[in-house]
Amino acid sequence: MLSDRITDYIHYLRFEKRFSRHTLDSYQKDLEQFRDFALEQFSLDSATNISHFHIRSWLAALKDQKQSPRTINRKLSSLNSFYKFLLRQQAVEKNPVRQLHALKLPERLPSYMKEQETQHLLEELQFDEGFKGFTDRLICELFYQTGMRRQELLQLKEADIEWSLQQVRVLGKGNKERLIPVHPVLLDELTSYIAEKKIMGLPDDGHLLVLENGGPLYPVYIYRTVKKYLSIATTLQKKSPHVLRHTFATHLLNNGANIQAIKDLLGHSSLAATQVYTHNNIAKLKEIHKQNHPRG
């Protein structure tokens, strides 16, 4: 049955690939959605009987539901990865997804803050008083100074800070580890923060940043915190943790960093994902040219 195959695949992703809970949930939701569609529309409950025709019908239904091209492509990618797994398990003879093509996406440049806006955020803006404000400011500092993802920040431990080498060890997608340099001033702030946790007698489960009661941070808390302070510091429409990640990469590029180095710092698996930041760089050059050249 298709449900059993999906269970086996999710088990594989969890225990062998060691994917995050968030990623596992996304894969499972996508695959179960396709399973339900195949069963309801075609009375199919076996991976071997599914063809590219059935999958194309599913994609058409998603379009009718006004799903975005990006979302549809993600679901198609989930199904493709699932069938690759089934091929390795010799549970199917072919991958029907290979006969389909991903939808063309509109070009979407990353939103990022100007340098004066990040300066206002981190040096001039008043955060809340007390331990909560301390935590919130460090959330914003870490996102901007390291470019890490929200999930990476959530699982960051005190033991991941390499104090003598002035760097932080981050566990990224696919359980890949990378090292990111951090400024000594940020290390001093983290030292004070850890000392404050001990003074407050908060329970110690190893997490670097915690709530006022010592409990671990959670995704919505981080999102709301970043949105709150970015709403004060910038006029950007988007105000999420990923904006600070984009800002980290864009400011590095604008100040002369090598694109390969930025790729490694961000934890991208391919250079293609990082090259989107060069478009922002070109847009900035065009703006400078227009403002300063006599024939601009």
One Martini backbone bead per residue (centre of mass of N, CA, C, O) as a GRO file, in nm:
protein
  296
    1MET     BB    1   0.099   0.034   0.016
    2LEU     BB    2   0.137   0.370   0.011
    3SER     BB    3   0.148   0.424   0.315
    4ASP     BB    4   0.385   0.231   0.376
    5ARG     BB    5   0.592   0.371   0.196
    6ILE     BB    6   0.585   0.644   0.339
    7THR     BB    7   0.673   0.542   0.615
    8ASP     BB    8   0.949   0.435   0.523
    9TYR     BB    9   1.058   0.706   0.421
   10ILE     BB   10   1.035   0.873   0.680
   11HIS     BB   11   1.215   0.686   0.841
   12TYR     BB   12   1.466   0.733   0.668
   13LEU     BB   13   1.485   1.045   0.708
   14ARG     BB   14   1.509   1.031   1.021
   15PHE     BB   15   1.743   0.791   1.076
   16GLU     BB   16   1.947   0.844   0.824
   17LYS     BB   17   1.923   1.160   0.741
   18ARG     BB   18   1.829   1.350   0.975
   19PHE     BB   19   1.585   1.517   0.962
   20SER     BB   20   1.383   1.748   1.037
   21ARG     BB   21   1.073   1.794   1.156
   22HIS     BB   22   0.983   1.999   0.946
   23THR     BB   23   1.067   1.835   0.693
   24LEU     BB   24   0.904   1.583   0.752
   25ASP     BB   25   0.626   1.718   0.749
   26SER     BB   26   0.636   1.812   0.456
   27TYR     BB   27   0.667   1.539   0.319
   28GLN     BB   28   0.419   1.400   0.441
   29LYS     BB   29   0.204   1.596   0.342
   30ASP     BB   30   0.257   1.570   0.037
   31LEU     BB   31   0.225   1.256   0.011
   32GLU     BB   32  -0.061   1.233   0.137
   33GLN     BB   33  -0.198   1.411  -0.069
   34PHE     BB   34  -0.140   1.226  -0.310
   35ARG     BB   35  -0.267   0.970  -0.203
   36ASP     BB   36  -0.556   1.083  -0.180
   37PHE     BB   37  -0.588   1.154  -0.478
   38ALA     BB   38  -0.539   0.871  -0.604
   39LEU     BB   39  -0.774   0.737  -0.453
   40GLU     BB   40  -1.017   0.928  -0.529
   41GLN     BB   41  -0.965   0.953  -0.855
   42PHE     BB   42  -0.827   0.630  -0.917
   43SER     BB   43  -0.803   0.395  -0.706
   44LEU     BB   44  -0.504   0.428  -0.589
   45ASP     BB   45  -0.252   0.215  -0.375
   46SER     BB   46   0.006   0.206  -0.579
   47ALA     BB   47   0.316   0.292  -0.695
   48THR     BB   48   0.324   0.106  -0.960
   49ASN     BB   49   0.040   0.241  -1.093
   50ILE     BB   50   0.178   0.510  -1.128
   51SER     BB   51   0.172   0.789  -1.339
   52HIS     BB   52   0.225   1.086  -1.498
   53PHE     BB   53  -0.077   1.137  -1.534
   54HIS     BB   54  -0.158   1.145  -1.234
   55ILE     BB   55   0.037   1.372  -1.153
   56ARG     BB   56  -0.068   1.588  -1.348
   57SER     BB   57  -0.350   1.599  -1.223
   58TRP     BB   58  -0.254   1.701  -0.951
   59LEU     BB   59  -0.125   1.965  -1.049
   60ALA     BB   60  -0.387   2.079  -1.167
   61ALA     BB   61  -0.539   2.085  -0.897
   62LEU     BB   62  -0.344   2.284  -0.758
   63LYS     BB   63  -0.396   2.516  -0.952
   64ASP     BB   64  -0.705   2.536  -0.893
   65GLN     BB   65  -0.621   2.606  -0.579
   66LYS     BB   66  -0.394   2.836  -0.602
   67GLN     BB   67  -0.123   2.734  -0.613
   68SER     BB   68   0.193   2.792  -0.615
   69PRO     BB   69   0.465   2.720  -0.800
   70ARG     BB   70   0.650   2.670  -0.555
   71THR     BB   71   0.468   2.463  -0.413
   72ILE     BB   72   0.442   2.261  -0.646
   73ASN     BB   73   0.746   2.203  -0.673
   74ARG     BB   74   0.782   2.089  -0.389
   75LYS     BB   75   0.586   1.850  -0.425
   76LEU     BB   76   0.733   1.725  -0.667
   77SER     BB   77   1.000   1.682  -0.516
   78SER     BB   78   0.892   1.489  -0.303
   79LEU     BB   79   0.801   1.271  -0.508
   80ASN     BB   80   1.074   1.225  -0.640
   81SER     BB   81   1.227   1.131  -0.384
   82PHE     BB   82   1.043   0.892  -0.327
   83TYR     BB   83   1.101   0.736  -0.597
   84LYS     BB   84   1.403   0.706  -0.554
   85PHE     BB   85   1.371   0.527  -0.308
   86LEU     BB   86   1.207   0.299  -0.447
   87LEU     BB   87   1.429   0.223  -0.648
   88ARG     BB   88   1.642   0.138  -0.435
   89GLN     BB   89   1.423  -0.079  -0.319
   90GLN     BB   90   1.272  -0.217  -0.565
   91ALA     BB   91   0.951  -0.119  -0.574
   92VAL     BB   92   1.023   0.001  -0.855
   93GLU     BB   93   1.100   0.062  -1.211
   94LYS     BB   94   1.002   0.371  -1.204
   95ASN     BB   95   1.000   0.734  -1.252
   96PRO     BB   96   0.731   0.939  -1.329
   97VAL     BB   97   0.852   1.229  -1.269
   98ARG     BB   98   1.064   1.248  -1.512
   99GLN     BB   99   0.822   1.339  -1.724
  100LEU     BB  100   0.839   1.603  -1.564
  101HIS     BB  101   0.805   1.959  -1.504
  102ALA     BB  102   0.882   2.233  -1.370
  103LEU     BB  103   0.784   2.530  -1.286
  104LYS     BB  104   0.797   2.848  -1.367
  105LEU     BB  105   0.958   3.109  -1.203
  106PRO     BB  106   0.952   3.395  -1.067
  107GLU     BB  107   1.150   3.644  -1.005
  108ARG     BB  108   1.311   3.650  -0.668
  109LEU     BB  109   1.432   3.878  -0.466
  110PRO     BB  110   1.593   3.938  -0.195
  111SER     BB  111   1.534   4.065   0.110
  112TYR     BB  112   1.698   4.365   0.245
  113MET     BB  113   1.895   4.551   0.446
  114LYS     BB  114   2.032   4.825   0.526
  115GLU     BB  115   2.304   4.924   0.697
  116GLN     BB  116   2.156   5.150   0.864
  117GLU     BB  117   1.933   4.955   0.967
  118THR     BB  118   2.115   4.756   1.125
  119GLN     BB  119   2.234   4.970   1.306
  120HIS     BB  120   1.968   5.051   1.437
  121LEU     BB  121   1.889   4.772   1.547
  122LEU     BB  122   2.181   4.701   1.711
  123GLU     BB  123   2.258   5.016   1.837
  124GLU     BB  124   1.971   5.194   1.891
  125LEU     BB  125   1.761   5.006   1.964
  126GLN     BB  126   1.506   4.932   2.197
  127PHE     BB  127   1.479   4.685   2.402
  128ASP     BB  128   1.363   4.507   2.621
  129GLU     BB  129   1.361   4.445   2.933
  130GLY     BB  130   1.573   4.224   3.039
  131PHE     BB  131   1.594   3.897   2.950
  132LYS     BB  132   1.413   3.914   2.699
  133GLY     BB  133   1.569   4.142   2.554
  134PHE     BB  134   1.834   3.989   2.541
  135THR     BB  135   1.730   3.758   2.365
  136ASP     BB  136   1.620   3.925   2.126
  137ARG     BB  137   1.889   4.057   2.046
  138LEU     BB  138   2.044   3.787   1.992
  139ILE     BB  139   1.871   3.690   1.765
  140CYS     BB  140   1.941   3.924   1.570
  141GLU     BB  141   2.248   3.901   1.583
  142LEU     BB  142   2.280   3.607   1.482
  143PHE     BB  143   2.145   3.636   1.211
  144TYR     BB  144   2.333   3.866   1.100
  145GLN     BB  145   2.628   3.736   1.176
  146THR     BB  146   2.557   3.427   1.037
  147GLY     BB  147   2.292   3.339   0.855
  148MET     BB  148   2.107   3.164   0.991
  149ARG     BB  149   1.859   2.962   1.051
  150ARG     BB  150   1.595   2.909   1.247
  151GLN     BB  151   1.648   2.606   1.311
  152GLU     BB  152   1.945   2.650   1.391
  153LEU     BB  153   1.887   2.832   1.634
  154LEU     BB  154   1.704   2.638   1.797
  155GLN     BB  155   1.962   2.411   1.815
  156LEU     BB  156   2.146   2.584   1.972
  157LYS     BB  157   2.438   2.544   2.166
  158GLU     BB  158   2.677   2.610   2.390
  159ALA     BB  159   2.877   2.390   2.262
  160ASP     BB  160   2.886   2.552   1.970
  161ILE     BB  161   3.088   2.738   2.105
  162GLU     BB  162   3.411   2.859   1.993
  163TRP     BB  163   3.586   3.066   2.174
  164SER     BB  164   3.892   3.058   2.079
  165LEU     BB  165   3.796   3.069   1.756
  166GLN     BB  166   3.551   3.249   1.700
  167GLN     BB  167   3.301   3.029   1.670
  168VAL     BB  168   3.022   2.857   1.511
  169ARG     BB  169   2.830   2.563   1.529
  170VAL     BB  170   2.635   2.436   1.254
  171LEU     BB  171   2.327   2.261   1.192
  172GLY     BB  172   2.208   2.167   0.895
  173LYS     BB  173   2.107   2.052   0.626
  174GLY     BB  174   2.153   1.714   0.626
  175ASN     BB  175   2.352   1.728   0.878
  176LYS     BB  176   2.532   1.976   0.819
  177GLU     BB  177   2.839   2.111   0.907
  178ARG     BB  178   2.933   2.447   1.021
  179LEU     BB  179   3.154   2.735   1.025
  180ILE     BB  180   3.119   3.055   1.204
  181PRO     BB  181   3.216   3.357   1.240
  182VAL     BB  182   3.263   3.577   1.529
  183HIS     BB  183   3.240   3.841   1.719
  184PRO     BB  184   3.374   3.934   2.019
  185VAL     BB  185   3.129   4.098   2.117
  186LEU     BB  186   2.927   3.861   2.095
  187LEU     BB  187   3.077   3.677   2.292
  188ASP     BB  188   3.042   3.861   2.537
  189GLU     BB  189   2.732   3.851   2.536
  190LEU     BB  190   2.711   3.542   2.572
  191THR     BB  191   2.856   3.529   2.839
  192SER     BB  192   2.651   3.705   2.992
  193TYR     BB  193   2.402   3.532   2.933
  194ILE     BB  194   2.494   3.269   3.070
  195ALA     BB  195   2.533   3.401   3.349
  196GLU     BB  196   2.236   3.491   3.381
  197LYS     BB  197   2.111   3.210   3.385
  198LYS     BB  198   2.254   3.123   3.648
  199ILE     BB  199   2.148   3.347   3.833
  200MET     BB  200   1.837   3.258   3.771
  201GLY     BB  201   1.819   2.935   3.773
  202LEU     BB  202   1.802   2.797   3.509
  203PRO     BB  203   1.744   2.548   3.326
  204ASP     BB  204   1.983   2.302   3.183
  205ASP     BB  205   1.978   2.182   2.827
  206GLY     BB  206   2.204   2.355   2.637
  207HIS     BB  207   2.073   2.588   2.535
  208LEU     BB  208   2.141   2.904   2.453
  209LEU     BB  209   1.848   3.000   2.398
  210VAL     BB  210   1.582   3.129   2.612
  211LEU     BB  211   1.339   3.156   2.813
  212GLU     BB  212   1.241   3.289   3.115
  213ASN     BB  213   1.187   2.971   3.215
  214GLY     BB  214   1.410   2.794   3.029
  215GLY     BB  215   1.284   2.735   2.781
  216PRO     BB  216   1.258   2.673   2.467
  217LEU     BB  217   1.246   2.783   2.179
  218TYR     BB  218   1.020   2.888   1.913
  219PRO     BB  219   0.927   2.969   1.603
  220VAL     BB  220   0.712   3.195   1.667
  221TYR     BB  221   0.885   3.362   1.856
  222ILE     BB  222   1.103   3.438   1.652
  223TYR     BB  223   0.925   3.569   1.442
  224ARG     BB  224   0.794   3.789   1.623
  225THR     BB  225   1.053   3.924   1.711
  226VAL     BB  226   1.162   4.010   1.436
  227LYS     BB  227   0.912   4.164   1.339
  228LYS     BB  228   0.902   4.376   1.560
  229TYR     BB  229   1.192   4.509   1.503
  230LEU     BB  230   1.171   4.548   1.193
  231SER     BB  231   0.927   4.746   1.205
  232ILE     BB  232   1.124   4.975   1.315
  233ALA     BB  233   1.393   4.953   1.116
  234THR     BB  234   1.196   4.894   0.859
  235THR     BB  235   1.012   4.913   0.532
  236LEU     BB  236   0.980   4.639   0.475
  237GLN     BB  237   0.752   4.400   0.403
  238LYS     BB  238   0.947   4.200   0.498
  239LYS     BB  239   0.963   4.030   0.845
  240SER     BB  240   1.212   3.802   0.881
  241PRO     BB  241   1.466   3.592   0.943
  242HIS     BB  242   1.546   3.576   0.634
  243VAL     BB  243   1.622   3.874   0.601
  244LEU     BB  244   1.883   3.850   0.773
  245ARG     BB  245   2.015   3.642   0.592
  246HIS     BB  246   2.015   3.817   0.338
  247THR     BB  247   2.175   4.049   0.463
  248PHE     BB  248   2.433   3.901   0.523
  249ALA     BB  249   2.497   3.824   0.224
  250THR     BB  250   2.478   4.107   0.089
  251HIS     BB  251   2.694   4.254   0.263
  252LEU     BB  252   2.925   4.075   0.183
  253LEU     BB  253   2.915   4.127  -0.121
  254ASN     BB  254   2.930   4.446  -0.110
  255ASN     BB  255   3.226   4.398   0.055
  256GLY     BB  256   3.385   4.152  -0.127
  257ALA     BB  257   3.287   3.876  -0.113
  258ASN     BB  258   3.297   3.555  -0.188
  259ILE     BB  259   3.063   3.344  -0.319
  260GLN     BB  260   3.177   3.078  -0.198
  261ALA     BB  261   3.189   3.174   0.095
  262ILE     BB  262   2.886   3.232   0.122
  263LYS     BB  263   2.790   2.949   0.067
  264ASP     BB  264   2.929   2.820   0.317
  265LEU     BB  265   2.795   3.001   0.536
  266LEU     BB  266   2.492   2.919   0.449
  267GLY     BB  267   2.474   2.606   0.347
  268HIS     BB  268   2.485   2.549   0.056
  269SER     BB  269   2.481   2.297  -0.194
  270SER     BB  270   2.473   2.531  -0.414
  271LEU     BB  271   2.561   2.807  -0.608
  272ALA     BB  272   2.281   2.883  -0.726
  273ALA     BB  273   2.153   2.981  -0.455
  274THR     BB  274   2.365   3.224  -0.417
  275GLN     BB  275   2.344   3.394  -0.694
  276VAL     BB  276   2.097   3.576  -0.624
  277TYR     BB  277   2.277   3.805  -0.488
  278THR     BB  278   2.392   3.928  -0.756
  279HIS     BB  279   2.131   4.077  -0.836
  280ASN     BB  280   2.141   4.283  -0.611
  281ASN     BB  281   2.417   4.398  -0.689
  282ILE     BB  282   2.335   4.498  -0.970
  283ALA     BB  283   2.107   4.685  -0.876
  284LYS     BB  284   2.294   4.870  -0.716
  285LEU     BB  285   2.475   4.962  -0.952
  286LYS     BB  286   2.249   5.090  -1.116
  287GLU     BB  287   2.173   5.303  -0.904
  288ILE     BB  288   2.448   5.441  -0.891
  289HIS     BB  289   2.464   5.515  -1.189
  290LYS     BB  290   2.204   5.688  -1.202
  291GLN     BB  291   2.297   5.897  -0.972
  292ASN     BB  292   2.620   5.960  -1.089
  293HIS     BB  293   2.580   5.964  -1.391
  294PRO     BB  294   2.530   6.179  -1.651
  295ARG     BB  295   2.392   5.914  -1.824
  296GLY     BB  296   2.196   5.756  -1.608
   0.00000   0.00000   0.00000
